[in-house]
Coordinates of N, CA and C and ligand atoms in Angstrom, one line a residue:
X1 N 33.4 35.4 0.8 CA 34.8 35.7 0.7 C 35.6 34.7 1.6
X2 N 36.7 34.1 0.8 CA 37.4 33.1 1.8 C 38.5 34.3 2.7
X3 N 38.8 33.4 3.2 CA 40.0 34.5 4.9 C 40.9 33.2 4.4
X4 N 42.3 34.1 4.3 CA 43.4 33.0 4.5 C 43.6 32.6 5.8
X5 N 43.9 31.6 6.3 CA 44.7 30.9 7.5 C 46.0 30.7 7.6
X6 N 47.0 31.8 7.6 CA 48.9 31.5 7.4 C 49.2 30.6 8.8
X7 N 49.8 29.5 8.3 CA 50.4 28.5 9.1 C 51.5 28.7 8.9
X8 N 52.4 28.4 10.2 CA 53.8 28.3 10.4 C 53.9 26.7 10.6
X9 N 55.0 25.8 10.0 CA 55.2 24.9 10.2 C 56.9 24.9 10.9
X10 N 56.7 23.8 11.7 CA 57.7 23.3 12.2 C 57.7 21.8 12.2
X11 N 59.8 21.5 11.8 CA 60.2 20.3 11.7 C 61.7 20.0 12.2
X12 N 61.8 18.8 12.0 CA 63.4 18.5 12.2 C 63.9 17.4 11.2
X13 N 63.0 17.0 10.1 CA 63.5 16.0 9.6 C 63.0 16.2 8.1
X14 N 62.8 14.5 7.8 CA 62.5 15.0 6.1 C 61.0 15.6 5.3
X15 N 60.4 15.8 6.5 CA 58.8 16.5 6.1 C 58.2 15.8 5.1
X16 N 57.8 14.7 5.1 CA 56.8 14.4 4.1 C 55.5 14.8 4.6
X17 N 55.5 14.9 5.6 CA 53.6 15.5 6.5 C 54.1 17.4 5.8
X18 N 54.6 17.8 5.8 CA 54.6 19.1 5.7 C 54.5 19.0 3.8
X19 N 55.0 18.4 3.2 CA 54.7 17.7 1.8 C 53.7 17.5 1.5
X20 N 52.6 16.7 2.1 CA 51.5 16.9 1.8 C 50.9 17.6 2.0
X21 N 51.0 18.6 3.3 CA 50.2 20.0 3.5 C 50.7 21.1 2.3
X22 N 51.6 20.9 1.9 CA 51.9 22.0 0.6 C 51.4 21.7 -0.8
X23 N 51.0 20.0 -1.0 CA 50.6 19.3 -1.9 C 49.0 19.9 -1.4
X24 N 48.2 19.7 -0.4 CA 46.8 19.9 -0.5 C 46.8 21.2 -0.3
X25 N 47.9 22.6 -0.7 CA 47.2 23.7 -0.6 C 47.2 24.3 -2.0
X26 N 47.4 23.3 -2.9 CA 47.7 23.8 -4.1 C 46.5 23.6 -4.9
X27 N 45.0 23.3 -4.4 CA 44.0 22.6 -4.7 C 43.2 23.7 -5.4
X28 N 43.7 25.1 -5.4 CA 42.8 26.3 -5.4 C 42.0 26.7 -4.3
X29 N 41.5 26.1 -3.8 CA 40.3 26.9 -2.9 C 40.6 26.2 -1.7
X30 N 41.9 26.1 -1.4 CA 42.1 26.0 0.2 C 42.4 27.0 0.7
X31 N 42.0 27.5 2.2 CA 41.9 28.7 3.1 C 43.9 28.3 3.5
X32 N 44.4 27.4 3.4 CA 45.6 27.5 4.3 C 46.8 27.8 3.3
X33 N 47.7 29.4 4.3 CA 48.7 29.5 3.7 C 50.0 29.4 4.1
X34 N 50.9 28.6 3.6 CA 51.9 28.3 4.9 C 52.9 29.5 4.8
X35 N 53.2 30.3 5.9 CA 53.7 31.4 6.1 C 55.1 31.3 6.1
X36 N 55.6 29.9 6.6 CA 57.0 29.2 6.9 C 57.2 28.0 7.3
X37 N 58.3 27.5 7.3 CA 58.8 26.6 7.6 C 60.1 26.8 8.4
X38 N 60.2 26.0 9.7 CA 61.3 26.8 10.3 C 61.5 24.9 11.4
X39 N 62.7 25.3 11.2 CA 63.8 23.9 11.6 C 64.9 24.0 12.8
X40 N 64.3 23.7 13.5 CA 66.1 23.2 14.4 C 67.2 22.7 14.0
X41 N 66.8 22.4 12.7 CA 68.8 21.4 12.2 C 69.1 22.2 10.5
X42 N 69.6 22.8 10.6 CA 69.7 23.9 9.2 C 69.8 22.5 7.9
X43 N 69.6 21.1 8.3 CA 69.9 20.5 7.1 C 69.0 19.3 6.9
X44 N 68.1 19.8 7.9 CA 66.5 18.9 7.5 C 65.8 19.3 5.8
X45 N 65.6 18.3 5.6 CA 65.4 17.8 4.3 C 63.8 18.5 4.1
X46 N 63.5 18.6 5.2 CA 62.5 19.3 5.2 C 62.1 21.5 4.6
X47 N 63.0 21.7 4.8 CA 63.6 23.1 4.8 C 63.5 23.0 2.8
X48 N 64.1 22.0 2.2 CA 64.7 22.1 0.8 C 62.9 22.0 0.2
X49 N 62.3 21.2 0.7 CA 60.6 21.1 0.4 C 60.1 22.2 0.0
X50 N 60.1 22.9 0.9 CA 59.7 24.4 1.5 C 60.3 24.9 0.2
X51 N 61.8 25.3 0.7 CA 62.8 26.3 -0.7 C 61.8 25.9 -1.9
X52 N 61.8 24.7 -2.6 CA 61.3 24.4 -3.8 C 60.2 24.7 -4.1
X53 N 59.2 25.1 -2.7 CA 57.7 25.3 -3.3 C 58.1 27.2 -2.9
X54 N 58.8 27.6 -2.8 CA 58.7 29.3 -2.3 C 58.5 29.5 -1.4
X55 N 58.5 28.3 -0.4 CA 58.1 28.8 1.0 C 59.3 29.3 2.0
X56 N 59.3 30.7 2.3 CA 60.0 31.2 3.6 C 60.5 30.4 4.4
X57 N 61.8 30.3 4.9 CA 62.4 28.8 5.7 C 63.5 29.8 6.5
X58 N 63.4 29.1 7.9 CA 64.3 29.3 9.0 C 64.7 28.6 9.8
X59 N 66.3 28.5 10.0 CA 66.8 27.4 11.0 C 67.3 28.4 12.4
X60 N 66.8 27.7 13.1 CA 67.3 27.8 14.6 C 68.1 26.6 15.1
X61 N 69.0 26.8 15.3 CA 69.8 25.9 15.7 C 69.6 25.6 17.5
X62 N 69.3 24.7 18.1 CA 69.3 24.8 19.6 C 70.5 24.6 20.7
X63 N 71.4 24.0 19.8 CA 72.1 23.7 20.2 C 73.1 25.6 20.7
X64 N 72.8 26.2 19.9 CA 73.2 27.8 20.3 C 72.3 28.3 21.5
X65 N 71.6 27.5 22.2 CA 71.5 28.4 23.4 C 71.6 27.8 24.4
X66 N 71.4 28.7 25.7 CA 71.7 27.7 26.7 C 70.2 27.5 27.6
X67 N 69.9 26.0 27.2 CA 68.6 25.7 28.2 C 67.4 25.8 27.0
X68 N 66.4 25.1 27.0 CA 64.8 25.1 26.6 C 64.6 26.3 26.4
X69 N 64.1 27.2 27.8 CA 63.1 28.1 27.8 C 63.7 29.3 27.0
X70 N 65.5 29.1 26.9 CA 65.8 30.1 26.0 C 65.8 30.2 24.6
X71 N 65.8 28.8 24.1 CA 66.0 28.5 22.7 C 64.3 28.8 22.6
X72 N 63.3 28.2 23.5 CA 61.7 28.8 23.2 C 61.6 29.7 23.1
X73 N 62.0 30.6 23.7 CA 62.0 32.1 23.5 C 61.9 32.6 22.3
X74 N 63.2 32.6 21.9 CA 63.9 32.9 20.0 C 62.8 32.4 19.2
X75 N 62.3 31.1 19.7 CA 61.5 30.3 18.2 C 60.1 31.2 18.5
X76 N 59.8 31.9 19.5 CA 58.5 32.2 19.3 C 58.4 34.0 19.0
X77 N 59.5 34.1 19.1 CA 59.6 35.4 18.5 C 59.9 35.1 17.2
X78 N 60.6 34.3 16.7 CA 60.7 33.7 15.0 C 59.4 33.6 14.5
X79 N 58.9 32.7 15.2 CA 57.1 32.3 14.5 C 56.5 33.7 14.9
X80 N 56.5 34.7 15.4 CA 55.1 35.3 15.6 C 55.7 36.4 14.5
X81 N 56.9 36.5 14.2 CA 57.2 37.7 13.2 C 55.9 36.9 12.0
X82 N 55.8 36.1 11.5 CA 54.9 35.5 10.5 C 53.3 35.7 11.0
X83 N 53.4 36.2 12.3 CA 51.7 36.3 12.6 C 50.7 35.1 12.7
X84 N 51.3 33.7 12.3 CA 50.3 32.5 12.1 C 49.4 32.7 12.7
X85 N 48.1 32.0 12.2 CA 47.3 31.6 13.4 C 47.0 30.5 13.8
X86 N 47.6 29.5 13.2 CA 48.3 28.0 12.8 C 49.3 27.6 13.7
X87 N 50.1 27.1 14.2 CA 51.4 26.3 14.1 C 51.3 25.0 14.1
X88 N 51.7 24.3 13.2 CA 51.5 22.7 12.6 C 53.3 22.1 13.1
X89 N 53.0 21.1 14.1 CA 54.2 20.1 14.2 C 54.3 19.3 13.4
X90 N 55.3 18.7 12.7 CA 55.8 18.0 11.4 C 56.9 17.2 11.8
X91 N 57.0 16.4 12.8 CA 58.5 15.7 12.9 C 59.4 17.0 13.4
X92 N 58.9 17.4 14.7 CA 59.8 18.7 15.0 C 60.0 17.9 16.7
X93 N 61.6 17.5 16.4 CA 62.2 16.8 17.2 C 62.6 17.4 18.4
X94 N 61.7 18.0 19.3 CA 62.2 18.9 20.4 C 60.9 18.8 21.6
X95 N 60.8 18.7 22.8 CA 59.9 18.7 23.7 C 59.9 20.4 24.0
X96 N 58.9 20.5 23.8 CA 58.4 22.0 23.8 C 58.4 22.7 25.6
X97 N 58.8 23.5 25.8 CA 58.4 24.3 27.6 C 57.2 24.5 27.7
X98 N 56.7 24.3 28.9 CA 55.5 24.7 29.2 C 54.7 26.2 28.7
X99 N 55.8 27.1 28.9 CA 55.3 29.0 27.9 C 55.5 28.9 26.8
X100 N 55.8 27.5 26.4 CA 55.7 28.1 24.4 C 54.5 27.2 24.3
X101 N 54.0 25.9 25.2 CA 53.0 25.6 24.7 C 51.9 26.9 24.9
X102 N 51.7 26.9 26.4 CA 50.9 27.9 26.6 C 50.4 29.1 25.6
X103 N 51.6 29.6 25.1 CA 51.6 31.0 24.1 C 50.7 30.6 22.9
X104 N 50.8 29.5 22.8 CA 49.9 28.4 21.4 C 49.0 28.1 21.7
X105 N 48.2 28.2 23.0 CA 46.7 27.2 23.2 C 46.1 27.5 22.5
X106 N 45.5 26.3 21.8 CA 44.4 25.8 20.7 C 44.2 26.5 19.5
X107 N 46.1 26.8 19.5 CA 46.8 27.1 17.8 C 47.7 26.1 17.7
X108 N 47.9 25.2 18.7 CA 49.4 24.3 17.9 C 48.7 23.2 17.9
X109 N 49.3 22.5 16.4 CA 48.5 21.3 16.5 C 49.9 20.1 16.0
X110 N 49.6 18.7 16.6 CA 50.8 17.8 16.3 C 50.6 16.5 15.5
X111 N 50.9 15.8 14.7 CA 51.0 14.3 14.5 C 51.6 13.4 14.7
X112 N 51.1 12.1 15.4 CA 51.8 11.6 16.6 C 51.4 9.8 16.1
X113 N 52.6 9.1 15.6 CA 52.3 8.0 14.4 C 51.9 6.8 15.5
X114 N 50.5 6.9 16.5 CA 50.1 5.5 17.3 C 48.8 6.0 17.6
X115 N 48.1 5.0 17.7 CA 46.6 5.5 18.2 C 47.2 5.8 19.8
X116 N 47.1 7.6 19.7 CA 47.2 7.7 21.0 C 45.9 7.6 22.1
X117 N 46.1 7.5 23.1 CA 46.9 7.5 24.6 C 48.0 6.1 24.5
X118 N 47.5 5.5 22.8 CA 48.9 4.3 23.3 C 50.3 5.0 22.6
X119 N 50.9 4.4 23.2 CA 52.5 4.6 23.1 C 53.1 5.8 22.5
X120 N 52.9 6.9 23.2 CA 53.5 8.5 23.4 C 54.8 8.2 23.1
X121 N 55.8 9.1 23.0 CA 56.9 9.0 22.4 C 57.4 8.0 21.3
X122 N 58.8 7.5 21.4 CA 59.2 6.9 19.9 C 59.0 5.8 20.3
X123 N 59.4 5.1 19.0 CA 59.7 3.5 18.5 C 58.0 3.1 18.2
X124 N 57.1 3.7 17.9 CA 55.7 3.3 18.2 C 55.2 2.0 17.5
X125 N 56.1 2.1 16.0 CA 55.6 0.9 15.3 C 55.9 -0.1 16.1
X126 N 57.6 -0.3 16.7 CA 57.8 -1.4 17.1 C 57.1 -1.4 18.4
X127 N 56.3 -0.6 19.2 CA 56.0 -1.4 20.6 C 54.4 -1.4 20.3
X128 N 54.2 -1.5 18.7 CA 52.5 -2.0 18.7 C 52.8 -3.4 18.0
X129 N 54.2 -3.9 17.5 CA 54.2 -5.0 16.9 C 54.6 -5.9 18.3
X130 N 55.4 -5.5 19.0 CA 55.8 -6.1 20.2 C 54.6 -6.4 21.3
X131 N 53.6 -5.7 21.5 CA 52.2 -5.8 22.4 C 51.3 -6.5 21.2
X132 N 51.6 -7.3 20.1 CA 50.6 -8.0 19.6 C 49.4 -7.0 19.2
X133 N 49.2 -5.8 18.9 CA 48.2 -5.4 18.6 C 48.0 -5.4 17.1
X134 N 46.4 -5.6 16.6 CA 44.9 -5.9 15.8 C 45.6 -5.1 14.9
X135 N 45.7 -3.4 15.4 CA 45.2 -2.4 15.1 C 46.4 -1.2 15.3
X136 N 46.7 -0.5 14.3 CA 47.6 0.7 14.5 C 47.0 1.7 13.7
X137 N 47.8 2.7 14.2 CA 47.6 4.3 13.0 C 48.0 5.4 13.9
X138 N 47.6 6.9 13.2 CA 48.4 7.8 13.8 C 46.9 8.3 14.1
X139 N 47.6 9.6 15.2 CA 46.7 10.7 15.6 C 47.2 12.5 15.3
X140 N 46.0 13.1 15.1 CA 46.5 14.2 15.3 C 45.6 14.9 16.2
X141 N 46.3 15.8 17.2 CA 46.0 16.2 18.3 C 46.5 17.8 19.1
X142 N 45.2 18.3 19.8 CA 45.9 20.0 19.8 C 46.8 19.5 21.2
X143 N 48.3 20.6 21.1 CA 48.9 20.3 21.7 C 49.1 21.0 23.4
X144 N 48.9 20.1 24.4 CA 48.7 20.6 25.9 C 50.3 20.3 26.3
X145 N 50.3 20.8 27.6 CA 51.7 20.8 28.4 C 52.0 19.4 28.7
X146 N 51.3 18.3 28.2 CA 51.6 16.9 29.0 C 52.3 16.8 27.1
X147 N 53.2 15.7 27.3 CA 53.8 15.6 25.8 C 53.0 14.6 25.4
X148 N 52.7 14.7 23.9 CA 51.5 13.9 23.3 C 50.3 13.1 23.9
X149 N 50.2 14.3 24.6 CA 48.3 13.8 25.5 C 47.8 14.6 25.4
X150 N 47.6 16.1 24.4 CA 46.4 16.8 24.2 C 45.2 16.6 23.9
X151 N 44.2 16.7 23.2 CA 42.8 16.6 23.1 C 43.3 16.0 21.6
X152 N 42.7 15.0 21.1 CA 42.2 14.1 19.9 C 41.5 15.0 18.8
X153 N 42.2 14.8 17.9 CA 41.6 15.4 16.9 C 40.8 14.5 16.0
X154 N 41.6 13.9 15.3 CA 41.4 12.7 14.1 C 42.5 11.5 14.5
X155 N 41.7 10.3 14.2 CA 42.9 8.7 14.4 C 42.6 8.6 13.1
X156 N 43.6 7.9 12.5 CA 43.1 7.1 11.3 C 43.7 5.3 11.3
X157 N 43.0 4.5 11.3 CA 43.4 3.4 12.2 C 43.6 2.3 10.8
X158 N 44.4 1.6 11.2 CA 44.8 0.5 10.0 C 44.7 -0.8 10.8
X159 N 44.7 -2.2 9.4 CA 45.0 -3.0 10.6 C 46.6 -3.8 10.3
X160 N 46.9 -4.3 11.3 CA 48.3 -4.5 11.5 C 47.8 -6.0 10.9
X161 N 49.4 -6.1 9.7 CA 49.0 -7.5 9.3 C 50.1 -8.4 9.6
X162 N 50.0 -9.8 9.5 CA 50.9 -10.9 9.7 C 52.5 -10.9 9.9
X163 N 52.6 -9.9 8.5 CA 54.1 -10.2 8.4 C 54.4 -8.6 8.6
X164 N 53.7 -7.8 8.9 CA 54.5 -6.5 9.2 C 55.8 -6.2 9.9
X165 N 56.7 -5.7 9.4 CA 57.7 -5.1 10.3 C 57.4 -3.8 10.8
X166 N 58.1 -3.3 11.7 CA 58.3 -1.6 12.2 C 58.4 -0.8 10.7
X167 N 58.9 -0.9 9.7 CA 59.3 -0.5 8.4 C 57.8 -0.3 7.7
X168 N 57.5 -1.8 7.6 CA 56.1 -1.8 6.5 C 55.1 -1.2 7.3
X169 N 55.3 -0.7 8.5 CA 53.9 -0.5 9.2 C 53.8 1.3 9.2
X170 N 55.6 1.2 9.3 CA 55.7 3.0 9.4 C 55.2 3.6 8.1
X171 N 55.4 2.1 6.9 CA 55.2 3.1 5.7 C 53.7 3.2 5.5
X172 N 53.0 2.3 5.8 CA 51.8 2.4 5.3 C 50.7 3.1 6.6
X173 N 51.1 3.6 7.6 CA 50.8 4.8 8.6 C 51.4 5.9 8.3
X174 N 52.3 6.2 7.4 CA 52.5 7.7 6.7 C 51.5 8.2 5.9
X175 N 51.3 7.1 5.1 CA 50.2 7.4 4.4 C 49.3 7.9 4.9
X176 N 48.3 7.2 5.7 CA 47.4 7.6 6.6 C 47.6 8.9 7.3
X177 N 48.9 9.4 7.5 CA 49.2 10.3 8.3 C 48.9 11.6 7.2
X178 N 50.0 11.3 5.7 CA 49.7 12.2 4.9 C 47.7 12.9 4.1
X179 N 47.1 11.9 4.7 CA 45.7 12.2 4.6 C 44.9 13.3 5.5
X180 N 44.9 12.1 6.5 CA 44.5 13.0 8.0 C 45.5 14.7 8.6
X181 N 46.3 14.4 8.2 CA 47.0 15.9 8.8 C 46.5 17.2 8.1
X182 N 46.8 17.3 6.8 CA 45.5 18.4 5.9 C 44.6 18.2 6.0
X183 N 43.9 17.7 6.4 CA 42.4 17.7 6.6 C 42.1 18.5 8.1
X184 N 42.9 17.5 8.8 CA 42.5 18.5 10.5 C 43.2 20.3 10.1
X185 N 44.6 20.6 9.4 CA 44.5 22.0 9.5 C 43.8 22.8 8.6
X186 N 42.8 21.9 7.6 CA 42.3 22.7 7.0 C 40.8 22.6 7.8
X187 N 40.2 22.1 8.0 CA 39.2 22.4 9.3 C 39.4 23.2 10.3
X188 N 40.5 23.7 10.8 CA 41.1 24.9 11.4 C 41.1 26.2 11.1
X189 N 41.8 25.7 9.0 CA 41.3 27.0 8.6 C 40.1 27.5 8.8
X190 N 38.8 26.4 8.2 CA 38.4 27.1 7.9 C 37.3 27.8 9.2
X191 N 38.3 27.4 10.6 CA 36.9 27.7 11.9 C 36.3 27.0 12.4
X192 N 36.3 25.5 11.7 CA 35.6 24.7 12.3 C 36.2 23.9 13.5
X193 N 37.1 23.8 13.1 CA 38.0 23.0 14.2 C 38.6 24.2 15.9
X194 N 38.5 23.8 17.2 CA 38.8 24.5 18.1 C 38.9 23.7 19.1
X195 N 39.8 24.7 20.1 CA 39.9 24.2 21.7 C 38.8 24.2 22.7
X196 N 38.3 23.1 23.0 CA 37.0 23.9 24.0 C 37.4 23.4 25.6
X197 N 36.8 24.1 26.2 CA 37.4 23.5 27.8 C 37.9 22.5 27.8
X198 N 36.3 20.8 27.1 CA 36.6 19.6 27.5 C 37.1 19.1 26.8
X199 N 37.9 20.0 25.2 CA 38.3 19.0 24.2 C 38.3 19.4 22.9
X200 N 38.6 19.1 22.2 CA 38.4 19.6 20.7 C 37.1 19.7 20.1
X201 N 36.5 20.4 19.8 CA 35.5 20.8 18.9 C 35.3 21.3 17.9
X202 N 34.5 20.2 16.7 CA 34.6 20.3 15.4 C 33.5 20.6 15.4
X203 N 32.9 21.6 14.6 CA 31.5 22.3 13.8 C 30.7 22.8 15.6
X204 N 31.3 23.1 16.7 CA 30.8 23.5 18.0 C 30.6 22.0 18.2
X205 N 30.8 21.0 17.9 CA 30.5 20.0 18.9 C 31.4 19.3 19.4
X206 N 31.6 18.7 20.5 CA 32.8 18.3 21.3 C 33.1 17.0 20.8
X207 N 34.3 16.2 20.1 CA 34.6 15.7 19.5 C 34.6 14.3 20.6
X208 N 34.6 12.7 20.2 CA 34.4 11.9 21.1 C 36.4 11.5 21.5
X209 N 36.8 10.9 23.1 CA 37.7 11.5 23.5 C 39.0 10.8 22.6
X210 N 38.7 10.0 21.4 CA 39.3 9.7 20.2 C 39.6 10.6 19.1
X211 N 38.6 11.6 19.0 CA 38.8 12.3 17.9 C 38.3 11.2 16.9
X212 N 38.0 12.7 15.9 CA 36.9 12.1 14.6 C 38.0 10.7 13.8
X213 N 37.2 9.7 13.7 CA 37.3 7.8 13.8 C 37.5 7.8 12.4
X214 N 38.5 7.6 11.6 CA 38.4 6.6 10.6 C 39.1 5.6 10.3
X215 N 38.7 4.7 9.2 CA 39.0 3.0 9.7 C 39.3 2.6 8.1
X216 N 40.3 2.0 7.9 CA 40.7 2.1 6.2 C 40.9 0.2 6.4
Ligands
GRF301 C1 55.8 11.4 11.5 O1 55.8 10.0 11.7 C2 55.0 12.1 12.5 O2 53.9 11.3 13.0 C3 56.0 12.3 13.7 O3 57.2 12.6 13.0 C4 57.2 12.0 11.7 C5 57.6 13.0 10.7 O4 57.7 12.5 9.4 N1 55.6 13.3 14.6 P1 58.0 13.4 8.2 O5 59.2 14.2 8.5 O6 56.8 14.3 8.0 O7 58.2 12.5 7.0

């Protein structure tokens, strides 16, 4: 008997990672069902994705409250009305409080477009073309109170070529992104994937502190 896995997603922009996660749940025999889609900016492009496939959509606007911990508040009473046992970050442009991560431990998961521990927040393409680096790609990773330094899930690494710009590198690390991201929450669904003390663990075994390696 499969068990569904209802995911809440969250965004703030045009969701093509939440695009693909609605593209690989339509495979038939995927455990993940996305329960919502819910936005800080009532006019993310991301929200219209959603509408089009029937998926449940909610904007919270943050600018209506006053302070983080209050607007966290609202959003986690928003998402738990859906019960997830999921929450998937998608381009959700907001630094999270320490109680909403908490409330999520080793249910929220994020994708973050640099082989992390390198270059945490923005601009990533351009400060892996500016440090001369081999090698770029994205990570996805469960989400801890430090911002984009949780436990490693999956990298998927490319290599950076001659004439790349910030543009050609972002496009062809989406890609990679749109791969690897259904894949980690469908290993979630299906149980295999978890938080363990030291780290992420896939099938009970503690993942190495990269997360599961691939190399295109
Ligand atoms: C992606 O690059 C992701 O890595 C980052 O935000 C971007 C979202 O892109 N966290 P999209 O809205 O899914 O196209």
């Amino acid at each position: 008997m499969s068990v569904t896995c209802d995911v809440v997603v969250l965004l703030s922009g045009t969701g093509s990672n939440l695009q693909a996660l609605i593209d690989s749940t339509r495979t038939g025999d995927s455990p993940v069902r996305i329960a919502a889609v819910i936005s800080n900016r009532a006019d993310a492009y991301g929200l219209q994705r959603a509408r089009d496939a029937g998926i449940d959509t909610r904007a919270l606007d943050h600018k209506a409250f006053e302070g983080r911990e209050a607007f966290d508040a609202a959003l986690i009473e928003l998402i738990d009305a859906f019960n997830p046992k999921l929450v998937v970050l998608a381009g959700f442009m907001r630094i999270l409080s320490a109680g909403f991560v908490r409330h999520y431990q080793g249910r929220l998961l994020n994708i973050h477009p640099s082989l992390l521990p390198k270059y945490k927040g923005l601009h990533t393409h351009q400060r892996a073309l500016e440090a001369g680096d081999t090698e770029h790609g994205c990570s996805v990773h469960f989400v801890t109170e430090e911002l984009d330094g949780g436990p490693l899930v999956v990298q998927a690494v490319i290599p950076v070529e001659l004439h790349d710009s910030p543009q050609s590198l972002a496009q062809r690390v989406h890609v990679q992104e749109h791969l690897i991201y259904p894949m980690a929450v469908r290993w979630f669904a299906e149980g295999r994937l978890a938080l363990g003390e030291h780290g992420a663990l896939l099938d009970e075994k503690l993942l190495a502190a990269s997360g599961h390696l691939i190399r295109t």
